[in-house]
Amino acid sequence: MFSMYSVLLVAWLAMGVSGSACPSVSTTKKLNGKLGSPDFPSLDHLLNILSNETNSKSKGIDLNLSENSITELTSQTFADAIFQRVTSLDLSSNNLTEISKGLFNNFKCLRILNLGANNLQMVASDVFHGLGNVKVLILRENYLTELPSGILDTGSVVSHLSVFDASRNRIVTIGGEVFHQGLVSLKEVNLSYNLLKTFEPWPYIPAIPLSRQLRFNLQHNDISRLTNNLRWTKTREFSGTVDLRYNSFRYFRKEQFSQYLDGKEPTAFDIGTMYLNFHDNPWFCDCGLHYAVKIAKVTFFLEAALNYFQCDGPSEFKGKYLSYFFDNPDQLICNITERCPADCKCQDRPHDGYTLVDCASAGEYADLPQTVPPGPLFLQLPHNKITSLSHRDYLQNITQLDVSSNNILHLEDSFLEKVTSLEYLDIRNNSLKTLPSRIQNFRMSSVRFSGNPLVCSCDTIWLNDWVRRNSENMSSDFLSRHLCYHTGRYLRLVDVTWNSLVCYRDIAISVSVVLGVLLIILIVCTVVCCKRKYECKVLMYDYFRFHPFDHASCDKADDATKTHDVYISMDRENEDIRLWVKDKLLKRLEKKSKSRPAYKVYYPCRQDDFGDSIADQMVENINKSRRVLAIVNSSYLKNGWSIEEFDFAHRLMEETKSGRLLVLLHGEFDLSAVTQEPLKTYLSGRQCLNVSDRWLWRKLRYELPQRPRTNPISASRESLTSGISSIHASLSESSGVSVNQMDNPDFVTIGVV
């Protein structure tokens, strides 16, 4: 951005310097229509004429060479330095067919250049380069078919051009860079009476200050639509008018404005501030104009928009202005032919919010059409030969459906499931004997179904409830038209009840069905419980605290010999196991909550006394425990002490029946490689817990005592405190370990060997 402003500033200063050397006062030299006369026999005498009659070098020259039938000008014609003083050059009404390159190189002070009314068929893109002081450039009334990019210089140069007139040519194409940001002084552009087919955003590209008004005249072309090949996006305000009167605009479409707004829907402000004058175009007032009506009615542009458009077609709207449709927006419709079924009328009706597909006059349809236009649909198919409604890919687009006066025998729930957007359904005067239950999802006011031979039955008793729920605003005459047939007479649906149809037998059948279903559920649950007995018992304990078939004498709360709920056997040298026990297992077992008990855990790494024999302590504390939890992993199998601990626990539990031995598998290892007995037999024939089991904690609590010892955490702490206190003195004297080191929990934990 900064570099752009720098270029503009330098160019402006350069023009200022060059402009300052140009004369401010000019004298007029009229040689129009005099070529060939004694005073002006040929162009070769032009230099002598100007030299003899223009004495003051401080004055400029307004040179008029029009109407002289000049056919050719060469670069030598204006080669003399005197032409640097020419401020206005009129070459109009001659017979020039081309402008040679470099012809105007010497006109440093030229402000007005008139090349109108010649025979120019093309102009080179750089023929006017260097004419930085030109304010008026006239090319009108020639035979130009194109304005090439660069004809008005480039965007890197700030131009003084304020008037550009190329009207009354045959211009079909305008180069992408003809109108560039450097044209900051433009006041008027006249491109009227040409052959342009489309409108590009030319007026909005020059960086013209808002204080200046630009009149961009495009009258009397053949422009029929707005395009954006320049890829311009509206980012700033525009001041001026763009005159598009007397062109070929016929259809208003909001998408033509969206292309200037990066795809967004245009507002009245967006369209209004483009200052486009669309008067006197042959507008066809159809559905596209509905958007303009809608946005104009809700903005302050309403008054300005009243006469913005005048309709040329269709014939019923000819001569009407936009204001007419403020009160009649529903009349703005578009007839559609693409994908419209044969013998049907298709219309886009934006005010109603749907596309109408009217096949009422077809009379030959036996099913829904195969193809229809896209978008929300009102599908009208009355008075045809339809017997059933089949699946179609567009069913989810149907918002209203009229299939009255056909011969439909069945209307399936599956069909109503697919018409997810349906808001109105007319199925009157068909051959329906019953209605699908899904029709209850509609309000009765949205469904028309009279004139069908409905049969009153116990299966359709729900119709009475549906009618009653929606009968508040229904007239008696309306309710009288909705009947069903029963035992030789017609009943109003609103009067049909269980008693009137004697539907008690059906109630008994329903009760029998319900009981049968409950019996099946009971049988299935019994089979599952037999096959997954253990898991069922775990769930019963987890949810209901019911512990079936557990009569272990060791679980009695008054057994004074059992002071521990669980003794943990593990590989004490495995750091991963110790961390898992400390961070996961102990926190789960020793933490009490409303729904979970807290257990008194004997953890050797925490509670063994260092001064006593490990074997003696193991025997003593296993004897005092109601459960022994062996955490078996690959290192457990290799640790001789762990195997001895397991053997003792297994032998004690089997012989005395004073507790239970639980095995918890930790990590992956090959069970078939286990050779130690009785561990091998135990792993292959018993129910083992597994760390990876998502039911681990449920199963573990099921296996542990139902009534744990009270205050297990405080008791463990007392034992640990007394053990540490008893060995402080002996360890300190024998090993030289300080008291601070012994107080470290990590030291106490890993010091067991």
PDB file of N, CA, C and O in Angstrom, residues 419-484:
ATOM      1  N   VAL A 419     -40.962 -38.409   3.692  1.00  0.00           N
ATOM      2  CA  VAL A 419     -41.332 -37.025   3.376  1.00  0.00           C
ATOM      3  C   VAL A 419     -41.124 -36.180   4.638  1.00  0.00           C
ATOM      4  O   VAL A 419     -42.083 -35.695   5.256  1.00  0.00           O
ATOM      5  N   THR A 420     -39.884 -35.997   4.995  1.00  0.00           N
ATOM      6  CA  THR A 420     -39.531 -35.382   6.282  1.00  0.00           C
ATOM      7  C   THR A 420     -39.903 -33.908   6.365  1.00  0.00           C
ATOM      8  O   THR A 420     -39.993 -33.362   7.465  1.00  0.00           O
ATOM      9  N   SER A 421     -40.092 -33.233   5.225  1.00  0.00           N
ATOM     10  CA  SER A 421     -40.424 -31.802   5.239  1.00  0.00           C
ATOM     11  C   SER A 421     -41.909 -31.535   5.002  1.00  0.00           C
ATOM     12  O   SER A 421     -42.313 -30.380   4.875  1.00  0.00           O
ATOM     13  N   LEU A 422     -42.706 -32.575   4.952  1.00  0.00           N
ATOM     14  CA  LEU A 422     -44.116 -32.433   4.602  1.00  0.00           C
ATOM     15  C   LEU A 422     -44.872 -31.624   5.660  1.00  0.00           C
ATOM     16  O   LEU A 422     -44.786 -31.903   6.854  1.00  0.00           O
ATOM     17  N   GLU A 423     -45.614 -30.603   5.199  1.00  0.00           N
ATOM     18  CA  GLU A 423     -46.402 -29.754   6.085  1.00  0.00           C
ATOM     19  C   GLU A 423     -47.901 -29.823   5.782  1.00  0.00           C
ATOM     20  O   GLU A 423     -48.717 -29.462   6.629  1.00  0.00           O
ATOM     21  N   TYR A 424     -48.241 -30.272   4.579  1.00  0.00           N
ATOM     22  CA  TYR A 424     -49.662 -30.320   4.183  1.00  0.00           C
ATOM     23  C   TYR A 424     -49.861 -31.545   3.303  1.00  0.00           C
ATOM     24  O   TYR A 424     -49.064 -31.820   2.394  1.00  0.00           O
ATOM     25  N   LEU A 425     -50.945 -32.295   3.572  1.00  0.00           N
ATOM     26  CA  LEU A 425     -51.228 -33.513   2.814  1.00  0.00           C
ATOM     27  C   LEU A 425     -52.720 -33.569   2.500  1.00  0.00           C
ATOM     28  O   LEU A 425     -53.562 -33.476   3.400  1.00  0.00           O
ATOM     29  N   ASP A 426     -53.031 -33.737   1.224  1.00  0.00           N
ATOM     30  CA  ASP A 426     -54.426 -33.849   0.779  1.00  0.00           C
ATOM     31  C   ASP A 426     -54.612 -35.214   0.115  1.00  0.00           C
ATOM     32  O   ASP A 426     -54.090 -35.453  -0.981  1.00  0.00           O
ATOM     33  N   ILE A 427     -55.328 -36.114   0.810  1.00  0.00           N
ATOM     34  CA  ILE A 427     -55.576 -37.460   0.269  1.00  0.00           C
ATOM     35  C   ILE A 427     -57.086 -37.729   0.197  1.00  0.00           C
ATOM     36  O   ILE A 427     -57.532 -38.873   0.270  1.00  0.00           O
ATOM     37  N   ARG A 428     -57.870 -36.700   0.025  1.00  0.00           N
ATOM     38  CA  ARG A 428     -59.323 -36.844  -0.039  1.00  0.00           C
ATOM     39  C   ARG A 428     -59.734 -37.668  -1.263  1.00  0.00           C
ATOM     40  O   ARG A 428     -59.036 -37.707  -2.289  1.00  0.00           O
ATOM     41  N   ASN A 429     -60.898 -38.308  -1.121  1.00  0.00           N
ATOM     42  CA  ASN A 429     -61.551 -38.984  -2.247  1.00  0.00           C
ATOM     43  C   ASN A 429     -60.644 -40.021  -2.907  1.00  0.00           C
ATOM     44  O   ASN A 429     -60.466 -40.044  -4.130  1.00  0.00           O
ATOM     45  N   ASN A 430     -60.044 -40.874  -2.086  1.00  0.00           N
ATOM     46  CA  ASN A 430     -59.302 -42.020  -2.581  1.00  0.00           C
ATOM     47  C   ASN A 430     -59.979 -43.297  -2.113  1.00  0.00           C
ATOM     48  O   ASN A 430     -61.184 -43.278  -1.793  1.00  0.00           O
ATOM     49  N   SER A 431     -59.266 -44.418  -2.067  1.00  0.00           N
ATOM     50  CA  SER A 431     -59.853 -45.711  -1.696  1.00  0.00           C
ATOM     51  C   SER A 431     -59.219 -46.260  -0.427  1.00  0.00           C
ATOM     52  O   SER A 431     -59.114 -47.477  -0.246  1.00  0.00           O
ATOM     53  N   LEU A 432     -58.806 -45.384   0.469  1.00  0.00           N
ATOM     54  CA  LEU A 432     -58.131 -45.792   1.694  1.00  0.00           C
ATOM     55  C   LEU A 432     -59.130 -46.335   2.703  1.00  0.00           C
ATOM     56  O   LEU A 432     -60.118 -45.673   3.041  1.00  0.00           O
ATOM     57  N   LYS A 433     -58.859 -47.548   3.231  1.00  0.00           N
ATOM     58  CA  LYS A 433     -59.699 -48.136   4.272  1.00  0.00           C
ATOM     59  C   LYS A 433     -59.121 -47.909   5.663  1.00  0.00           C
ATOM     60  O   LYS A 433     -59.815 -48.104   6.658  1.00  0.00           O
ATOM     61  N   THR A 434     -57.866 -47.534   5.696  1.00  0.00           N
ATOM     62  CA  THR A 434     -57.231 -47.206   6.972  1.00  0.00           C
ATOM     63  C   THR A 434     -56.150 -46.168   6.708  1.00  0.00           C
ATOM     64  O   THR A 434     -55.745 -45.957   5.555  1.00  0.00           O
ATOM     65  N   LEU A 435     -55.708 -45.525   7.757  1.00  0.00           N
ATOM     66  CA  LEU A 435     -54.658 -44.508   7.647  1.00  0.00           C
ATOM     67  C   LEU A 435     -53.418 -44.979   8.397  1.00  0.00           C
ATOM     68  O   LEU A 435     -53.526 -45.688   9.404  1.00  0.00           O
ATOM     69  N   PRO A 436     -52.230 -44.594   7.939  1.00  0.00           N
ATOM     70  CA  PRO A 436     -51.005 -44.980   8.645  1.00  0.00           C
ATOM     71  C   PRO A 436     -50.916 -44.275   9.998  1.00  0.00           C
ATOM     72  O   PRO A 436     -51.346 -43.125  10.146  1.00  0.00           O
ATOM     73  N   SER A 437     -50.370 -44.958  10.978  1.00  0.00           N
ATOM     74  CA  SER A 437     -50.308 -44.394  12.330  1.00  0.00           C
ATOM     75  C   SER A 437     -49.448 -43.134  12.388  1.00  0.00           C
ATOM     76  O   SER A 437     -49.654 -42.275  13.246  1.00  0.00           O
ATOM     77  N   ARG A 438     -48.473 -43.006  11.470  1.00  0.00           N
ATOM     78  CA  ARG A 438     -47.602 -41.829  11.489  1.00  0.00           C
ATOM     79  C   ARG A 438     -48.329 -40.537  11.125  1.00  0.00           C
ATOM     80  O   ARG A 438     -47.781 -39.450  11.297  1.00  0.00           O
ATOM     81  N   ILE A 439     -49.537 -40.669  10.649  1.00  0.00           N
ATOM     82  CA  ILE A 439     -50.277 -39.459  10.304  1.00  0.00           C
ATOM     83  C   ILE A 439     -50.629 -38.663  11.556  1.00  0.00           C
ATOM     84  O   ILE A 439     -50.972 -37.475  11.489  1.00  0.00           O
ATOM     85  N   GLN A 440     -50.524 -39.309  12.733  1.00  0.00           N
ATOM     86  CA  GLN A 440     -50.769 -38.610  13.991  1.00  0.00           C
ATOM     87  C   GLN A 440     -49.739 -37.516  14.255  1.00  0.00           C
ATOM     88  O   GLN A 440     -49.959 -36.627  15.085  1.00  0.00           O
ATOM     89  N   ASN A 441     -48.579 -37.587  13.572  1.00  0.00           N
ATOM     90  CA  ASN A 441     -47.547 -36.565  13.761  1.00  0.00           C
ATOM     91  C   ASN A 441     -47.944 -35.226  13.159  1.00  0.00           C
ATOM     92  O   ASN A 441     -47.280 -34.214  13.399  1.00  0.00           O
ATOM     93  N   PHE A 442     -48.999 -35.216  12.355  1.00  0.00           N
ATOM     94  CA  PHE A 442     -49.481 -33.987  11.730  1.00  0.00           C
ATOM     95  C   PHE A 442     -50.673 -33.452  12.526  1.00  0.00           C
ATOM     96  O   PHE A 442     -51.419 -34.209  13.148  1.00  0.00           O
ATOM     97  N   ARG A 443     -50.850 -32.145  12.462  1.00  0.00           N
ATOM     98  CA  ARG A 443     -52.095 -31.571  12.960  1.00  0.00           C
ATOM     99  C   ARG A 443     -53.197 -31.902  11.966  1.00  0.00           C
ATOM    100  O   ARG A 443     -52.974 -31.921  10.749  1.00  0.00           O
ATOM    101  N   MET A 444     -54.362 -32.143  12.493  1.00  0.00           N
ATOM    102  CA  MET A 444     -55.457 -32.535  11.615  1.00  0.00           C
ATOM    103  C   MET A 444     -55.781 -31.446  10.601  1.00  0.00           C
ATOM    104  O   MET A 444     -56.232 -31.729   9.485  1.00  0.00           O
ATOM    105  N   SER A 445     -55.536 -30.188  10.976  1.00  0.00           N
ATOM    106  CA  SER A 445     -55.799 -29.083  10.053  1.00  0.00           C
ATOM    107  C   SER A 445     -54.855 -29.107   8.861  1.00  0.00           C
ATOM    108  O   SER A 445     -55.117 -28.442   7.855  1.00  0.00           O
ATOM    109  N   SER A 446     -53.767 -29.881   8.950  1.00  0.00           N
ATOM    110  CA  SER A 446     -52.803 -29.969   7.851  1.00  0.00           C
ATOM    111  C   SER A 446     -53.041 -31.191   6.978  1.00  0.00           C
ATOM    112  O   SER A 446     -52.281 -31.424   6.033  1.00  0.00           O
ATOM    113  N   VAL A 447     -54.050 -31.974   7.308  1.00  0.00           N
ATOM    114  CA  VAL A 447     -54.336 -33.200   6.554  1.00  0.00           C
ATOM    115  C   VAL A 447     -55.795 -33.180   6.112  1.00  0.00           C
ATOM    116  O   VAL A 447     -56.700 -32.913   6.914  1.00  0.00           O
ATOM    117  N   ARG A 448     -56.010 -33.477   4.842  1.00  0.00           N
ATOM    118  CA  ARG A 448     -57.373 -33.604   4.313  1.00  0.00           C
ATOM    119  C   ARG A 448     -57.555 -35.065   3.893  1.00  0.00           C
ATOM    120  O   ARG A 448     -56.834 -35.550   3.020  1.00  0.00           O
ATOM    121  N   PHE A 449     -58.509 -35.778   4.522  1.00  0.00           N
ATOM    122  CA  PHE A 449     -58.660 -37.198   4.193  1.00  0.00           C
ATOM    123  C   PHE A 449     -60.118 -37.629   4.087  1.00  0.00           C
ATOM    124  O   PHE A 449     -60.419 -38.826   4.054  1.00  0.00           O
ATOM    125  N   SER A 450     -61.037 -36.693   4.037  1.00  0.00           N
ATOM    126  CA  SER A 450     -62.450 -37.065   3.899  1.00  0.00           C
ATOM    127  C   SER A 450     -62.689 -37.697   2.532  1.00  0.00           C
ATOM    128  O   SER A 450     -61.905 -37.533   1.596  1.00  0.00           O
ATOM    129  N   GLY A 451     -63.800 -38.427   2.438  1.00  0.00           N
ATOM    130  CA  GLY A 451     -64.142 -39.046   1.164  1.00  0.00           C
ATOM    131  C   GLY A 451     -63.461 -40.370   0.922  1.00  0.00           C
ATOM    132  O   GLY A 451     -63.521 -40.908  -0.193  1.00  0.00           O
ATOM    133  N   ASN A 452     -62.820 -40.950   1.967  1.00  0.00           N
ATOM    134  CA  ASN A 452     -62.219 -42.279   1.859  1.00  0.00           C
ATOM    135  C   ASN A 452     -63.088 -43.287   2.602  1.00  0.00           C
ATOM    136  O   ASN A 452     -63.676 -42.964   3.651  1.00  0.00           O
ATOM    137  N   PRO A 453     -63.207 -44.532   2.123  1.00  0.00           N
ATOM    138  CA  PRO A 453     -64.047 -45.555   2.768  1.00  0.00           C
ATOM    139  C   PRO A 453     -63.348 -46.177   3.980  1.00  0.00           C
ATOM    140  O   PRO A 453     -63.089 -47.387   4.017  1.00  0.00           O
ATOM    141  N   LEU A 454     -63.042 -45.359   4.979  1.00  0.00           N
ATOM    142  CA  LEU A 454     -62.353 -45.847   6.162  1.00  0.00           C
ATOM    143  C   LEU A 454     -63.224 -46.849   6.913  1.00  0.00           C
ATOM    144  O   LEU A 454     -64.443 -46.674   7.022  1.00  0.00           O
ATOM    145  N   VAL A 455     -62.577 -47.881   7.451  1.00  0.00           N
ATOM    146  CA  VAL A 455     -63.280 -48.915   8.212  1.00  0.00           C
ATOM    147  C   VAL A 455     -62.981 -48.718   9.688  1.00  0.00           C
ATOM    148  O   VAL A 455     -61.820 -48.594  10.089  1.00  0.00           O
ATOM    149  N   CYS A 456     -64.046 -48.675  10.514  1.00  0.00           N
ATOM    150  CA  CYS A 456     -63.860 -48.556  11.967  1.00  0.00           C
ATOM    151  C   CYS A 456     -63.399 -49.905  12.505  1.00  0.00           C
ATOM    152  O   CYS A 456     -64.055 -50.930  12.282  1.00  0.00           O
ATOM    153  N   SER A 457     -62.274 -49.929  13.203  1.00  0.00           N
ATOM    154  CA  SER A 457     -61.778 -51.166  13.788  1.00  0.00           C
ATOM    155  C   SER A 457     -61.012 -50.845  15.058  1.00  0.00           C
ATOM    156  O   SER A 457     -60.632 -49.694  15.307  1.00  0.00           O
ATOM    157  N   CYS A 458     -60.789 -51.893  15.828  1.00  0.00           N
ATOM    158  CA  CYS A 458     -60.036 -51.696  17.070  1.00  0.00           C
ATOM    159  C   CYS A 458     -58.595 -51.295  16.787  1.00  0.00           C
ATOM    160  O   CYS A 458     -57.934 -50.694  17.640  1.00  0.00           O
ATOM    161  N   ASP A 459     -58.082 -51.642  15.615  1.00  0.00           N
ATOM    162  CA  ASP A 459     -56.707 -51.281  15.259  1.00  0.00           C
ATOM    163  C   ASP A 459     -56.566 -49.796  14.951  1.00  0.00           C
ATOM    164  O   ASP A 459     -55.459 -49.263  14.979  1.00  0.00           O
ATOM    165  N   THR A 460     -57.670 -49.150  14.605  1.00  0.00           N
ATOM    166  CA  THR A 460     -57.600 -47.730  14.239  1.00  0.00           C
ATOM    167  C   THR A 460     -58.333 -46.857  15.250  1.00  0.00           C
ATOM    168  O   THR A 460     -58.747 -45.744  14.925  1.00  0.00           O
ATOM    169  N   ILE A 461     -58.504 -47.368  16.473  1.00  0.00           N
ATOM    170  CA  ILE A 461     -59.200 -46.585  17.490  1.00  0.00           C
ATOM    171  C   ILE A 461     -58.444 -45.306  17.820  1.00  0.00           C
ATOM    172  O   ILE A 461     -59.013 -44.331  18.337  1.00  0.00           O
ATOM    173  N   TRP A 462     -57.149 -45.295  17.526  1.00  0.00           N
ATOM    174  CA  TRP A 462     -56.333 -44.095  17.778  1.00  0.00           C
ATOM    175  C   TRP A 462     -56.825 -42.896  16.977  1.00  0.00           C
ATOM    176  O   TRP A 462     -56.531 -41.742  17.340  1.00  0.00           O
ATOM    177  N   LEU A 463     -57.532 -43.134  15.874  1.00  0.00           N
ATOM    178  CA  LEU A 463     -58.043 -42.018  15.077  1.00  0.00           C
ATOM    179  C   LEU A 463     -58.967 -41.127  15.915  1.00  0.00           C
ATOM    180  O   LEU A 463     -58.997 -39.905  15.736  1.00  0.00           O
ATOM    181  N   ASN A 464     -59.726 -41.757  16.820  1.00  0.00           N
ATOM    182  CA  ASN A 464     -60.623 -40.985  17.679  1.00  0.00           C
ATOM    183  C   ASN A 464     -59.827 -40.017  18.549  1.00  0.00           C
ATOM    184  O   ASN A 464     -60.181 -38.832  18.670  1.00  0.00           O
ATOM    185  N   ASP A 465     -58.735 -40.496  19.154  1.00  0.00           N
ATOM    186  CA  ASP A 465     -57.903 -39.624  19.997  1.00  0.00           C
ATOM    187  C   ASP A 465     -57.293 -38.495  19.180  1.00  0.00           C
ATOM    188  O   ASP A 465     -57.229 -37.343  19.637  1.00  0.00           O
ATOM    189  N   TRP A 466     -56.840 -38.825  17.973  1.00  0.00           N
ATOM    190  CA  TRP A 466     -56.222 -37.815  17.117  1.00  0.00           C
ATOM    191  C   TRP A 466     -57.226 -36.728  16.744  1.00  0.00           C
ATOM    192  O   TRP A 466     -56.928 -35.535  16.808  1.00  0.00           O
ATOM    193  N   VAL A 467     -58.426 -37.155  16.363  1.00  0.00           N
ATOM    194  CA  VAL A 467     -59.455 -36.187  15.977  1.00  0.00           C
ATOM    195  C   VAL A 467     -59.841 -35.326  17.170  1.00  0.00           C
ATOM    196  O   VAL A 467     -59.995 -34.101  17.063  1.00  0.00           O
ATOM    197  N   ARG A 468     -59.990 -35.956  18.339  1.00  0.00           N
ATOM    198  CA  ARG A 468     -60.388 -35.191  19.520  1.00  0.00           C
ATOM    199  C   ARG A 468     -59.318 -34.170  19.914  1.00  0.00           C
ATOM    200  O   ARG A 468     -59.641 -33.052  20.338  1.00  0.00           O
ATOM    201  N   ARG A 469     -58.052 -34.522  19.810  1.00  0.00           N
ATOM    202  CA  ARG A 469     -56.980 -33.590  20.162  1.00  0.00           C
ATOM    203  C   ARG A 469     -56.986 -32.359  19.269  1.00  0.00           C
ATOM    204  O   ARG A 469     -56.510 -31.295  19.667  1.00  0.00           O
ATOM    205  N   ASN A 470     -57.508 -32.508  18.061  1.00  0.00           N
ATOM    206  CA  ASN A 470     -57.464 -31.406  17.098  1.00  0.00           C
ATOM    207  C   ASN A 470     -58.840 -30.830  16.790  1.00  0.00           C
ATOM    208  O   ASN A 470     -58.996 -30.090  15.814  1.00  0.00           O
ATOM    209  N   SER A 471     -59.850 -31.165  17.601  1.00  0.00           N
ATOM    210  CA  SER A 471     -61.221 -30.779  17.255  1.00  0.00           C
ATOM    211  C   SER A 471     -61.652 -29.447  17.847  1.00  0.00           C
ATOM    212  O   SER A 471     -62.772 -29.001  17.597  1.00  0.00           O
ATOM    213  N   GLU A 472     -60.773 -28.780  18.612  1.00  0.00           N
ATOM    214  CA  GLU A 472     -61.188 -27.541  19.278  1.00  0.00           C
ATOM    215  C   GLU A 472     -61.616 -26.470  18.288  1.00  0.00           C
ATOM    216  O   GLU A 472     -62.599 -25.775  18.486  1.00  0.00           O
ATOM    217  N   ASN A 473     -60.839 -26.320  17.232  1.00  0.00           N
ATOM    218  CA  ASN A 473     -61.139 -25.268  16.260  1.00  0.00           C
ATOM    219  C   ASN A 473     -61.868 -25.810  15.029  1.00  0.00           C
ATOM    220  O   ASN A 473     -61.939 -25.131  14.004  1.00  0.00           O
ATOM    221  N   MET A 474     -62.375 -27.040  15.125  1.00  0.00           N
ATOM    222  CA  MET A 474     -63.052 -27.650  13.990  1.00  0.00           C
ATOM    223  C   MET A 474     -64.567 -27.452  14.115  1.00  0.00           C
ATOM    224  O   MET A 474     -65.139 -27.638  15.192  1.00  0.00           O
ATOM    225  N   SER A 475     -65.169 -27.102  13.015  1.00  0.00           N
ATOM    226  CA  SER A 475     -66.621 -26.927  13.016  1.00  0.00           C
ATOM    227  C   SER A 475     -67.309 -28.289  13.027  1.00  0.00           C
ATOM    228  O   SER A 475     -66.724 -29.318  12.676  1.00  0.00           O
ATOM    229  N   SER A 476     -68.567 -28.292  13.434  1.00  0.00           N
ATOM    230  CA  SER A 476     -69.343 -29.535  13.450  1.00  0.00           C
ATOM    231  C   SER A 476     -69.490 -30.108  12.050  1.00  0.00           C
ATOM    232  O   SER A 476     -69.448 -31.325  11.848  1.00  0.00           O
ATOM    233  N   ASP A 477     -69.632 -29.222  11.070  1.00  0.00           N
ATOM    234  CA  ASP A 477     -69.747 -29.676   9.682  1.00  0.00           C
ATOM    235  C   ASP A 477     -68.466 -30.361   9.225  1.00  0.00           C
ATOM    236  O   ASP A 477     -68.498 -31.380   8.526  1.00  0.00           O
ATOM    237  N   PHE A 478     -67.309 -29.804   9.646  1.00  0.00           N
ATOM    238  CA  PHE A 478     -66.020 -30.393   9.274  1.00  0.00           C
ATOM    239  C   PHE A 478     -65.886 -31.792   9.874  1.00  0.00           C
ATOM    240  O   PHE A 478     -65.477 -32.745   9.201  1.00  0.00           O
ATOM    241  N   LEU A 479     -66.254 -31.946  11.152  1.00  0.00           N
ATOM    242  CA  LEU A 479     -66.133 -33.242  11.808  1.00  0.00           C
ATOM    243  C   LEU A 479     -67.099 -34.259  11.214  1.00  0.00           C
ATOM    244  O   LEU A 479     -66.815 -35.464  11.201  1.00  0.00           O
ATOM    245  N   SER A 480     -68.232 -33.779  10.717  1.00  0.00           N
ATOM    246  CA  SER A 480     -69.232 -34.689  10.148  1.00  0.00           C
ATOM    247  C   SER A 480     -68.779 -35.287   8.827  1.00  0.00           C
ATOM    248  O   SER A 480     -69.336 -36.300   8.379  1.00  0.00           O
ATOM    249  N   ARG A 481     -67.798 -34.677   8.192  1.00  0.00           N
ATOM    250  CA  ARG A 481     -67.312 -35.193   6.903  1.00  0.00           C
ATOM    251  C   ARG A 481     -66.271 -36.295   7.077  1.00  0.00           C
ATOM    252  O   ARG A 481     -65.896 -36.950   6.105  1.00  0.00           O
ATOM    253  N   HIS A 482     -65.794 -36.503   8.309  1.00  0.00           N
ATOM    254  CA  HIS A 482     -64.763 -37.505   8.546  1.00  0.00           C
ATOM    255  C   HIS A 482     -65.404 -38.700   9.240  1.00  0.00           C
ATOM    256  O   HIS A 482     -65.649 -38.679  10.454  1.00  0.00           O
ATOM    257  N   LEU A 483     -65.686 -39.735   8.427  1.00  0.00           N
ATOM    258  CA  LEU A 483     -66.476 -40.879   8.869  1.00  0.00           C
ATOM    259  C   LEU A 483     -65.711 -42.179   8.660  1.00  0.00           C
ATOM    260  O   LEU A 483     -64.730 -42.239   7.914  1.00  0.00           O
ATOM    261  N   CYS A 484     -66.206 -43.223   9.318  1.00  0.00           N
ATOM    262  CA  CYS A 484     -65.727 -44.580   9.050  1.00  0.00           C
ATOM    263  C   CYS A 484     -66.922 -45.533   9.101  1.00  0.00           C
ATOM    264  O   CYS A 484     -67.951 -45.249   9.730  1.00  0.00           O
TER     265      CYS A 484
END
